[in-house]
PDB file of N, CA and C in Angstrom:
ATOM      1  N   UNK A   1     -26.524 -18.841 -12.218  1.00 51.00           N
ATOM      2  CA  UNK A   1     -25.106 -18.904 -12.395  1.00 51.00           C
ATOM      3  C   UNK A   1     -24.648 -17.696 -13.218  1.00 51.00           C
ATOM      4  N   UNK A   2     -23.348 -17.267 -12.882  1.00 55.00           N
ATOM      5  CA  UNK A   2     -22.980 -15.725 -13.875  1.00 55.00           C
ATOM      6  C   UNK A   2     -22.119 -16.373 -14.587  1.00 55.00           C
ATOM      7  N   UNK A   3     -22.317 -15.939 -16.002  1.00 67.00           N
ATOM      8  CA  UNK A   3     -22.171 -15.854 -16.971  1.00 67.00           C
ATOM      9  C   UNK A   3     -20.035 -15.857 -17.010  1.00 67.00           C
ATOM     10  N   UNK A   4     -19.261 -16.452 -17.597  1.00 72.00           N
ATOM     11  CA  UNK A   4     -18.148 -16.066 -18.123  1.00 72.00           C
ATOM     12  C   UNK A   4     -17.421 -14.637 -18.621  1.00 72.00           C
ATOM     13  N   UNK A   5     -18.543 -14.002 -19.255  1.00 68.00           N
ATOM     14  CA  UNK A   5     -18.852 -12.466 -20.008  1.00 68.00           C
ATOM     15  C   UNK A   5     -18.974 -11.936 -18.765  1.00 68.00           C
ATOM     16  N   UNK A   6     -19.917 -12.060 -17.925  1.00 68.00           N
ATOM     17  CA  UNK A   6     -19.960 -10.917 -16.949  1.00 68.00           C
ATOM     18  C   UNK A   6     -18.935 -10.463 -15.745  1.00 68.00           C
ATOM     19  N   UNK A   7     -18.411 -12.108 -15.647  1.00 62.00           N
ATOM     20  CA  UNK A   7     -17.017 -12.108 -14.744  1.00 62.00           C
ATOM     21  C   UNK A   7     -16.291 -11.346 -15.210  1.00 62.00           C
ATOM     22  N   UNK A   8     -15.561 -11.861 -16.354  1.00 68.00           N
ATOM     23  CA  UNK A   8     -14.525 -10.706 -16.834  1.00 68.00           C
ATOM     24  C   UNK A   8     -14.880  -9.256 -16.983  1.00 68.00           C
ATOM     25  N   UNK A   9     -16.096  -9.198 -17.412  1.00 70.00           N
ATOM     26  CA  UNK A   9     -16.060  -7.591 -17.891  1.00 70.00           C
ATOM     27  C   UNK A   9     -16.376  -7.323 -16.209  1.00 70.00           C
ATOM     28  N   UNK A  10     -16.555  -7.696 -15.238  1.00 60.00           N
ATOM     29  CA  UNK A  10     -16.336  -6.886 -13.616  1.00 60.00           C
ATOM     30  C   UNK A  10     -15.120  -7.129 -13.525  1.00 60.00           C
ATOM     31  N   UNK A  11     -13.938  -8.065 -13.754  1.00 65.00           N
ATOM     32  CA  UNK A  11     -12.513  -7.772 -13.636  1.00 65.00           C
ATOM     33  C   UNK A  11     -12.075  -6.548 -13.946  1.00 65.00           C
ATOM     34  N   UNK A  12     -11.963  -6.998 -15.322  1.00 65.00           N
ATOM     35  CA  UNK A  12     -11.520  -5.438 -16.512  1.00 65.00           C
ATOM     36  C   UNK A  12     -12.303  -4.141 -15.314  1.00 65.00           C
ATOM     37  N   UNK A  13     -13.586  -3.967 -15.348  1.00 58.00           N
ATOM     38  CA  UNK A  13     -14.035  -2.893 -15.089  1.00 58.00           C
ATOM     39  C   UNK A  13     -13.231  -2.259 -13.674  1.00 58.00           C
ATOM     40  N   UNK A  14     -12.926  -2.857 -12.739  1.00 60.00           N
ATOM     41  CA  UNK A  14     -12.073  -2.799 -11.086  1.00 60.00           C
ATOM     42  C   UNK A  14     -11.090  -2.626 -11.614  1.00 60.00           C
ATOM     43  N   UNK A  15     -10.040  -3.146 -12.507  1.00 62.00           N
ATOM     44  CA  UNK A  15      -9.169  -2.675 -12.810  1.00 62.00           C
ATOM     45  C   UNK A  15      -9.056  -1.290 -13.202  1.00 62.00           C
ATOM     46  N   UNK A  16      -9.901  -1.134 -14.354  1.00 59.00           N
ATOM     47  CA  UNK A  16      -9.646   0.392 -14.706  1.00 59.00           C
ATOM     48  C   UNK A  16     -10.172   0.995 -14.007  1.00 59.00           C
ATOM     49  N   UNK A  17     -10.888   0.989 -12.878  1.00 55.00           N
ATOM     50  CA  UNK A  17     -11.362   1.939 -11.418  1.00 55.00           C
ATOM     51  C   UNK A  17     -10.175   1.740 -10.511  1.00 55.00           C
ATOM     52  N   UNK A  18      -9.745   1.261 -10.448  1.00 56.00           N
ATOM     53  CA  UNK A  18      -8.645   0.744  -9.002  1.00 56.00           C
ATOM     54  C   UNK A  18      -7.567   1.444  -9.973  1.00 56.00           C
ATOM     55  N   UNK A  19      -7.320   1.619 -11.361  1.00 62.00           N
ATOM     56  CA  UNK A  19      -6.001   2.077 -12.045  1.00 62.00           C
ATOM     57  C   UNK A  19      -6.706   3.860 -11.628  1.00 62.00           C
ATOM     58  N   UNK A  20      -7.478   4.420 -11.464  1.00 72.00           N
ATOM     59  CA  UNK A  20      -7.576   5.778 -12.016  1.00 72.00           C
ATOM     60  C   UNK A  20      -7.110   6.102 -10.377  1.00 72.00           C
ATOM     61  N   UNK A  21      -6.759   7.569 -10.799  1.00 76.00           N
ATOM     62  CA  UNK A  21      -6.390   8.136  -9.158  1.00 76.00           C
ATOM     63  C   UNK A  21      -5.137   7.625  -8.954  1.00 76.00           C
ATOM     64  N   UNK A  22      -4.278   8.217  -7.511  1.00 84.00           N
ATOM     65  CA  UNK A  22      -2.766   8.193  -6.869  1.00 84.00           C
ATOM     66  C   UNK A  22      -3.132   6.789  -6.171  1.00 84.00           C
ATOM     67  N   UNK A  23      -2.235   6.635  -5.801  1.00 85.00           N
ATOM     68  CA  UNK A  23      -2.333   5.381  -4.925  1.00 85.00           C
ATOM     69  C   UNK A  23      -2.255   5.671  -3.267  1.00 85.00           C
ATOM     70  N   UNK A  24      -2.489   6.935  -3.246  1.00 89.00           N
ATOM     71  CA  UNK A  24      -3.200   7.223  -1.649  1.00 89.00           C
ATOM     72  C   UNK A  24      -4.456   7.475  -2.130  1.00 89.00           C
ATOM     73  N   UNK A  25      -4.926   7.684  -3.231  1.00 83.00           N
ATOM     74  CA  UNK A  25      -6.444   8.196  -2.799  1.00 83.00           C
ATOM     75  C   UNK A  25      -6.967   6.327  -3.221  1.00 83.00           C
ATOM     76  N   UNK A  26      -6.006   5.402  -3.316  1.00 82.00           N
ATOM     77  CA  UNK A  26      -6.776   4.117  -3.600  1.00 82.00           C
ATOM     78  C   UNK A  26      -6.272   3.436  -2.383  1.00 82.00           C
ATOM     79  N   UNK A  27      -5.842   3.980  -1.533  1.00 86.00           N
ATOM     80  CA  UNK A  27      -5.370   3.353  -0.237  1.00 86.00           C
ATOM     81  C   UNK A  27      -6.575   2.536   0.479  1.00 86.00           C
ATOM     82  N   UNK A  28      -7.608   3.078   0.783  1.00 86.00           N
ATOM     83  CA  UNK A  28      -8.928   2.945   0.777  1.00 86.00           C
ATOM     84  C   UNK A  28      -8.947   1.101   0.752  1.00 86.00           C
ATOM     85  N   UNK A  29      -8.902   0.902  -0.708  1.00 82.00           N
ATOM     86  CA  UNK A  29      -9.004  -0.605  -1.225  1.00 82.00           C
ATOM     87  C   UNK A  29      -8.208  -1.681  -0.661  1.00 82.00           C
ATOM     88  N   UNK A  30      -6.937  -0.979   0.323  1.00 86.00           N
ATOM     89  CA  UNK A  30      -6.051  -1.841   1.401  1.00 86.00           C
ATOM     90  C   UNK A  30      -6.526  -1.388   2.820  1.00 86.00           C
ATOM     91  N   UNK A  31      -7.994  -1.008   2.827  1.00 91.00           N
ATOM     92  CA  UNK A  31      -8.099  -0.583   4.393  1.00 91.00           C
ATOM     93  C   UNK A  31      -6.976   0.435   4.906  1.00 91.00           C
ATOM     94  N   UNK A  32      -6.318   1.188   4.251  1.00 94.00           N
ATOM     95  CA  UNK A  32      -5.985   2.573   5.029  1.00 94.00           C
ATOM     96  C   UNK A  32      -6.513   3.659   4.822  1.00 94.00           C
ATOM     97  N   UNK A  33      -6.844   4.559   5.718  1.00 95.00           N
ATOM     98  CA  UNK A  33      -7.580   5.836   5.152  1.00 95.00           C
ATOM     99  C   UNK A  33      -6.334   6.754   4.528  1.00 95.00           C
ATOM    100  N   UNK A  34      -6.750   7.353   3.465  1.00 93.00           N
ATOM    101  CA  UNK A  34      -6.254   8.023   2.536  1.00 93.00           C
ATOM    102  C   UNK A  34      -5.212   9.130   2.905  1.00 93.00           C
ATOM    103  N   UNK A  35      -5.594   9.977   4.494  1.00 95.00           N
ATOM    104  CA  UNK A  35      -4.964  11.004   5.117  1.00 95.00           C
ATOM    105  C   UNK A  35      -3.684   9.772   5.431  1.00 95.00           C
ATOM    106  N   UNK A  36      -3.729   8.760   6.075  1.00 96.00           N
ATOM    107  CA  UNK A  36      -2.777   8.089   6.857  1.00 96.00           C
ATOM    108  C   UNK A  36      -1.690   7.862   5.699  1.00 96.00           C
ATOM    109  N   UNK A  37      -2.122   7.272   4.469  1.00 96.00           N
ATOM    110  CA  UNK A  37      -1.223   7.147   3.279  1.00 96.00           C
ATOM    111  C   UNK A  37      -0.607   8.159   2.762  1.00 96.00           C
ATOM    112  N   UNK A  38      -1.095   9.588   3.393  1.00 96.00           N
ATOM    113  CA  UNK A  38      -0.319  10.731   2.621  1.00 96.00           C
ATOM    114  C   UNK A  38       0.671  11.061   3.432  1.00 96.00           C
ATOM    115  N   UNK A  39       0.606  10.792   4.452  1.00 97.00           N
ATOM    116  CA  UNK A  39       1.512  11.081   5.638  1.00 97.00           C
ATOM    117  C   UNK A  39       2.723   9.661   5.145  1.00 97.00           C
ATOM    118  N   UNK A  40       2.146   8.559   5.048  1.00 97.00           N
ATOM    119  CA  UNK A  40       3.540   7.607   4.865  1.00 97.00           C
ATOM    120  C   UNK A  40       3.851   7.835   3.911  1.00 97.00           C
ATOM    121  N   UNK A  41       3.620   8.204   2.833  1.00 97.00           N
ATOM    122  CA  UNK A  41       3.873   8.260   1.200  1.00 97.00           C
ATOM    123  C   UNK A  41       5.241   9.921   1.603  1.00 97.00           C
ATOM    124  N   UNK A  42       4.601  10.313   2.328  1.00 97.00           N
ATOM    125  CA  UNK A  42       5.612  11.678   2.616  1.00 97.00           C
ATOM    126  C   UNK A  42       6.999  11.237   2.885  1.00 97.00           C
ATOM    127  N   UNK A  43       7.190  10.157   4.390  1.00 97.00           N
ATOM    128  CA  UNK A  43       8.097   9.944   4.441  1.00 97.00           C
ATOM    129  C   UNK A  43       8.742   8.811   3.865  1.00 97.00           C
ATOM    130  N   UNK A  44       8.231   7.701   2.990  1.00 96.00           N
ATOM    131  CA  UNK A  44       8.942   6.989   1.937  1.00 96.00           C
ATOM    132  C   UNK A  44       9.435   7.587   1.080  1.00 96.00           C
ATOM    133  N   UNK A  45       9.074   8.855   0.523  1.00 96.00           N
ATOM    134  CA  UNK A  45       9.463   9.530  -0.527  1.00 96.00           C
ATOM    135  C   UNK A  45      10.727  10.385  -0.051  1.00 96.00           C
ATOM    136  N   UNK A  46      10.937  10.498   1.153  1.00 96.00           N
ATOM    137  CA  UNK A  46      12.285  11.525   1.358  1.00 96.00           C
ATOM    138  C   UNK A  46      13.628  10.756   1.667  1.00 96.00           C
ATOM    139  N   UNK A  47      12.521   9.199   1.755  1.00 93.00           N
ATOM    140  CA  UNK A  47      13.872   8.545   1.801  1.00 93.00           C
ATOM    141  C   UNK A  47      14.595   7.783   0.574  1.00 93.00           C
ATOM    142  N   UNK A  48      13.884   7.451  -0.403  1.00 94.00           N
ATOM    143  CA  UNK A  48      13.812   6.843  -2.093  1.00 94.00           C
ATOM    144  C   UNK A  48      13.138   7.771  -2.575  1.00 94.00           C
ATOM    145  N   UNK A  49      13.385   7.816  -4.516  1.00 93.00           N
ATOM    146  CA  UNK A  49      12.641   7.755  -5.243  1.00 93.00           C
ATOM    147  C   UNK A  49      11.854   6.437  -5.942  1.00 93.00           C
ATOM    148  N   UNK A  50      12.069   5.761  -5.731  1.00 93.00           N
ATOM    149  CA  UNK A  50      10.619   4.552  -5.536  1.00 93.00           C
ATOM    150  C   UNK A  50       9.606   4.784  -5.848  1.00 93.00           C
ATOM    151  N   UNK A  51       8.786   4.756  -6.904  1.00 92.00           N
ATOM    152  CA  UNK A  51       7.331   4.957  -6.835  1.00 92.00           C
ATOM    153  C   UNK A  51       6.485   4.210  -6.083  1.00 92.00           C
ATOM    154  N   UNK A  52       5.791   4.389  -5.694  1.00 92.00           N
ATOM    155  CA  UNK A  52       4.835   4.032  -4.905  1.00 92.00           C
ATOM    156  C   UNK A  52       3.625   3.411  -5.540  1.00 92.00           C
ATOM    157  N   UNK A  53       3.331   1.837  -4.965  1.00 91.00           N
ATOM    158  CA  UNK A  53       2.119   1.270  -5.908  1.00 91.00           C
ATOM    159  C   UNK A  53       1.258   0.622  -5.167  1.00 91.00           C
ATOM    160  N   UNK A  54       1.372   0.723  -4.079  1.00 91.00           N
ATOM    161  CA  UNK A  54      -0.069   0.405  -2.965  1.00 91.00           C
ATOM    162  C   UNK A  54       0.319   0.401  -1.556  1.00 91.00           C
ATOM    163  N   UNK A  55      -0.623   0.742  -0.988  1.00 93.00           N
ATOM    164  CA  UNK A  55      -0.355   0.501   0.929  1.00 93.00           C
ATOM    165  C   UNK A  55      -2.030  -0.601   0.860  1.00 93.00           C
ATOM    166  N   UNK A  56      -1.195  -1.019   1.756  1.00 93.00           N
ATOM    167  CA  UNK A  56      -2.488  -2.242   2.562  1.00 93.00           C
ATOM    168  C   UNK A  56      -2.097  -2.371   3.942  1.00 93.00           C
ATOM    169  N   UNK A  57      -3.041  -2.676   4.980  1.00 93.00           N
ATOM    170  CA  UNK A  57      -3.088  -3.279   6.316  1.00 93.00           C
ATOM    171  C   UNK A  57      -2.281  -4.902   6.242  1.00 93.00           C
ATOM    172  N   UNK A  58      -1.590  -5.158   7.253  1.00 90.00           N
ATOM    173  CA  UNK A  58      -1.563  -6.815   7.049  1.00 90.00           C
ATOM    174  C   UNK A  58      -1.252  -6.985   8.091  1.00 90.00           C
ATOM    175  N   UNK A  59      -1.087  -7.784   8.568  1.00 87.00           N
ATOM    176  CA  UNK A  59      -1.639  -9.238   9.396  1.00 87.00           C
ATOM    177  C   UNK A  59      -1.114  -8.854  10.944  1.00 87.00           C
ATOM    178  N   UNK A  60      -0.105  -8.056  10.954  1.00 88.00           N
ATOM    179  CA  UNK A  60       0.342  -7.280  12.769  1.00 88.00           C
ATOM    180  C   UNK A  60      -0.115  -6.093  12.545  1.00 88.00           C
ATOM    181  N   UNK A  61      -1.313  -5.401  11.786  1.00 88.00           N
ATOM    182  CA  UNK A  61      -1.383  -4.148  12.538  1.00 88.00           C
ATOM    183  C   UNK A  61      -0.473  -3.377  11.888  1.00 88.00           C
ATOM    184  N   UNK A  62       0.806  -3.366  10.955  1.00 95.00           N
ATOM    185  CA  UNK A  62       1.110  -2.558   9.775  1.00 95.00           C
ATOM    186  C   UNK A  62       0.474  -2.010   8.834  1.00 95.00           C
ATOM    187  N   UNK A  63       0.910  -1.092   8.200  1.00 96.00           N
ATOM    188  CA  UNK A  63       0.705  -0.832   6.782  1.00 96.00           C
ATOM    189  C   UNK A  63       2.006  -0.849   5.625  1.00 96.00           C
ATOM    190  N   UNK A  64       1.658  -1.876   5.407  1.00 94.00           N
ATOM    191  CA  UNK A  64       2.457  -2.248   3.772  1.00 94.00           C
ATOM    192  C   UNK A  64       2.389  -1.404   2.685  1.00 94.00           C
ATOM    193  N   UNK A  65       3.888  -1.206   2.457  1.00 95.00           N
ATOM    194  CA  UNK A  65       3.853  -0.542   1.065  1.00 95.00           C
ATOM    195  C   UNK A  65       4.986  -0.828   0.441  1.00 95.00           C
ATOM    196  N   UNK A  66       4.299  -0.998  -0.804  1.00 92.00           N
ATOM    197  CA  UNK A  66       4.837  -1.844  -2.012  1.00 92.00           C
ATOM    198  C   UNK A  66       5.223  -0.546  -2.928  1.00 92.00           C
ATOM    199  N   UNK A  67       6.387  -0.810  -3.426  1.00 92.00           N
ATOM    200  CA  UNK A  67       7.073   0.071  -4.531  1.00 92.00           C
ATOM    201  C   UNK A  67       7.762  -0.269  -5.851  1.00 92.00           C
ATOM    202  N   UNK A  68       8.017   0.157  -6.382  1.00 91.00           N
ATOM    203  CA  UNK A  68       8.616  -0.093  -8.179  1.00 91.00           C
ATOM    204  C   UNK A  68       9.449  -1.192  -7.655  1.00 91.00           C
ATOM    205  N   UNK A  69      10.343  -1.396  -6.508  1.00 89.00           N
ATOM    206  CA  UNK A  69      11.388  -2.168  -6.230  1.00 89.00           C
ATOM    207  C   UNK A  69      10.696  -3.672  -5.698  1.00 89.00           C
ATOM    208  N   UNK A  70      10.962  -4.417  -5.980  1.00 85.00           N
ATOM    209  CA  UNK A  70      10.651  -6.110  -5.699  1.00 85.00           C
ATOM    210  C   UNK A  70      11.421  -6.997  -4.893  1.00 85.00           C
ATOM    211  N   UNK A  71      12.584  -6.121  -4.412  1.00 89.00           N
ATOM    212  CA  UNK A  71      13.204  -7.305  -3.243  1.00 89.00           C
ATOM    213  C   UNK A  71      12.798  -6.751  -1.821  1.00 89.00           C
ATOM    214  N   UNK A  72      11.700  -5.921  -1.680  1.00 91.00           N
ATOM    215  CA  UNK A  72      11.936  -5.137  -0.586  1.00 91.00           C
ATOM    216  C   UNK A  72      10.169  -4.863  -0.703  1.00 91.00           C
ATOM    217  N   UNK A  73      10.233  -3.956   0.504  1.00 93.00           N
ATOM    218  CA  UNK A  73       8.581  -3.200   1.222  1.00 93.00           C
ATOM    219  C   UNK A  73       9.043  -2.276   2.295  1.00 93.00           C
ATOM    220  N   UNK A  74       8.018  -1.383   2.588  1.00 96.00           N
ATOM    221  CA  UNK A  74       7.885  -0.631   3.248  1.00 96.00           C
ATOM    222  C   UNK A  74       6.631  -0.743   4.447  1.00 96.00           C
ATOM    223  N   UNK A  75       7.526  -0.897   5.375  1.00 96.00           N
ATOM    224  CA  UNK A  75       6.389  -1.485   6.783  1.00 96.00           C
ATOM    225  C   UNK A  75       6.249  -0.029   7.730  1.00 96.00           C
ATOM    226  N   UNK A  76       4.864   0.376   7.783  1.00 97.00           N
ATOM    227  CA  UNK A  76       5.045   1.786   8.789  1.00 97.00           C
ATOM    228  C   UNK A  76       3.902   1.520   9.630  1.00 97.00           C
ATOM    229  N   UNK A  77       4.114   2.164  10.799  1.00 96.00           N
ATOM    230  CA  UNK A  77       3.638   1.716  12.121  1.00 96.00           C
ATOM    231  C   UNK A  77       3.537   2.948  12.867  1.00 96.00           C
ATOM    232  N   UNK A  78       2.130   3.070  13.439  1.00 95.00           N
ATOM    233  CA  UNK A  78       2.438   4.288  14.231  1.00 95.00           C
ATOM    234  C   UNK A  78       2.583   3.899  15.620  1.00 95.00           C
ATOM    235  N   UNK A  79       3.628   4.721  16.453  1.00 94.00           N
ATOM    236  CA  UNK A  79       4.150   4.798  17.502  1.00 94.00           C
ATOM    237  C   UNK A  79       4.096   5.949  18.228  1.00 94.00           C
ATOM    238  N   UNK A  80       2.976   6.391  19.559  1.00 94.00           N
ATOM    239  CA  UNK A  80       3.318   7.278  19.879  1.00 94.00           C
ATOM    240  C   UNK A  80       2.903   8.325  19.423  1.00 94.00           C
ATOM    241  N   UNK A  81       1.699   8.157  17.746  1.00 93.00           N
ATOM    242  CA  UNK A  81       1.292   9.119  17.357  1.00 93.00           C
ATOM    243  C   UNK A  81       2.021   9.681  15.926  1.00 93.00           C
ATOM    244  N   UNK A  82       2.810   8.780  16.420  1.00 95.00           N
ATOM    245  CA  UNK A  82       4.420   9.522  14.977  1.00 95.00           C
ATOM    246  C   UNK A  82       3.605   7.846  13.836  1.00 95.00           C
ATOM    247  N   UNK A  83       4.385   8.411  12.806  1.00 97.00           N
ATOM    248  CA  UNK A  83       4.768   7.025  11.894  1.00 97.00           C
ATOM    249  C   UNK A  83       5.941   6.689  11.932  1.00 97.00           C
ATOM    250  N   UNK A  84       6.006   5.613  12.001  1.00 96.00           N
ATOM    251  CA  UNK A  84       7.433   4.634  12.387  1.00 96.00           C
ATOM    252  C   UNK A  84       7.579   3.736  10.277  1.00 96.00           C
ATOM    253  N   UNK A  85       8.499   3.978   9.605  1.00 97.00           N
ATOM    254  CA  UNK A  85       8.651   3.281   8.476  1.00 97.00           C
ATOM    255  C   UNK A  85       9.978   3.104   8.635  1.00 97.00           C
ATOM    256  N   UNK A  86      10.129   1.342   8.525  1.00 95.00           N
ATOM    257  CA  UNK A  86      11.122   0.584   8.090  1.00 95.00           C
ATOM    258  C   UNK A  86      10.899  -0.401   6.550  1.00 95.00           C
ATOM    259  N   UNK A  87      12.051  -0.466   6.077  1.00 93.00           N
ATOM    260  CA  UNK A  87      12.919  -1.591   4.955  1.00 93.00           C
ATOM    261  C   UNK A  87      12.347  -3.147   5.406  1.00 93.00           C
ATOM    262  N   UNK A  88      12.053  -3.705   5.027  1.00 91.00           N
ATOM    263  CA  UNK A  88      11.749  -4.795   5.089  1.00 91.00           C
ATOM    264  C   UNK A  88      11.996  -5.713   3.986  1.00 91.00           C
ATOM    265  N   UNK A  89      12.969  -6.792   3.664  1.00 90.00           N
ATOM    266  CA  UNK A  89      13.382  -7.591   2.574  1.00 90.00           C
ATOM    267  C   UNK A  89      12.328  -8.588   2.337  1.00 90.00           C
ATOM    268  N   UNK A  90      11.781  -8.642   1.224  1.00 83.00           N
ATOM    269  CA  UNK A  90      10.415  -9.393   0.945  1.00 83.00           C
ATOM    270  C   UNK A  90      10.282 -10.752   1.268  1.00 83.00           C
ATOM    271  N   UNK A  91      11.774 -11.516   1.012  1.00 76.00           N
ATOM    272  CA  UNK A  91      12.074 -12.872   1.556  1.00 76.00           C
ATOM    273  C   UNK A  91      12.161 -12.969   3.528  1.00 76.00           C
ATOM    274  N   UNK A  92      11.942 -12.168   4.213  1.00 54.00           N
ATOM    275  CA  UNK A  92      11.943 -11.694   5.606  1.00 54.00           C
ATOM    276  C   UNK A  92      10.859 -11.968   5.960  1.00 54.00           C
ATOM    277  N   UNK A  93      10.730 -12.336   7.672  1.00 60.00           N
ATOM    278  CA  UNK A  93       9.222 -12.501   7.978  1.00 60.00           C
ATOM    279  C   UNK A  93       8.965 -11.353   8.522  1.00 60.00           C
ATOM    280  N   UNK A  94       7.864 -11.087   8.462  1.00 59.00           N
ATOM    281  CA  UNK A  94       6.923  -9.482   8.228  1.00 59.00           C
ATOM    282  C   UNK A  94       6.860  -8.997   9.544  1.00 59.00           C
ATOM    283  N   UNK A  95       7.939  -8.093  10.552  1.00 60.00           N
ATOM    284  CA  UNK A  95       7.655  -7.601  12.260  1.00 60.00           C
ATOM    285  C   UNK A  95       8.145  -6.419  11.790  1.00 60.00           C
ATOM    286  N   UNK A  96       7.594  -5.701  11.941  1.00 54.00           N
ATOM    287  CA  UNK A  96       7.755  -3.842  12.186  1.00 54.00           C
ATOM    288  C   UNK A  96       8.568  -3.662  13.305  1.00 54.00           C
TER     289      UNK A  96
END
């Protein structure tokens, strides 16, 4: 059985690994490769200043991205080769 001590100190420890670095080069940890996140992070950024605090895969084949803002997400989809990013209201059900 593991120990109480060892649980936490592997929490703590992922945390401060998952905190170091941009949040495209931790894209990785949501299943997107890192090139794909620099490309969406490009065009979320020309449309807000929003910081940016994770992309993940979810459940249609998107990539989610979460920003400083909490009523909302960023759903991008490639189409065609392009990236497709829409607004998505967090209380909304999740279709790109």
């Amino acid at each position: 059985m593991v120990s109480a001590h060892k649980v936490l100190t592997c929490i703590v420890l992922s945390t401060v690994l998952v905190g170091c670095g941009t949040p495209e080069s931790n894209a990785r940890f949501g299943r997107v490769p890192s090139q794909d996140a620099v490309e969406i992070g490009r065009l979320i950024r020309a449309q807000t200043s929003e910081r940016i605090l994770s992309y993940s895969w979810n459940s249609v084949g998107a990539v989610e991205v979460r920003t400083t803002e909490t009523t909302h997400v960023y759903m991008a989809k490639r189409v065609r080769g392009k990236w497709q990013v829409a607004l998505v209201p967090i209380d909304a059900p999740i279709q790109p």
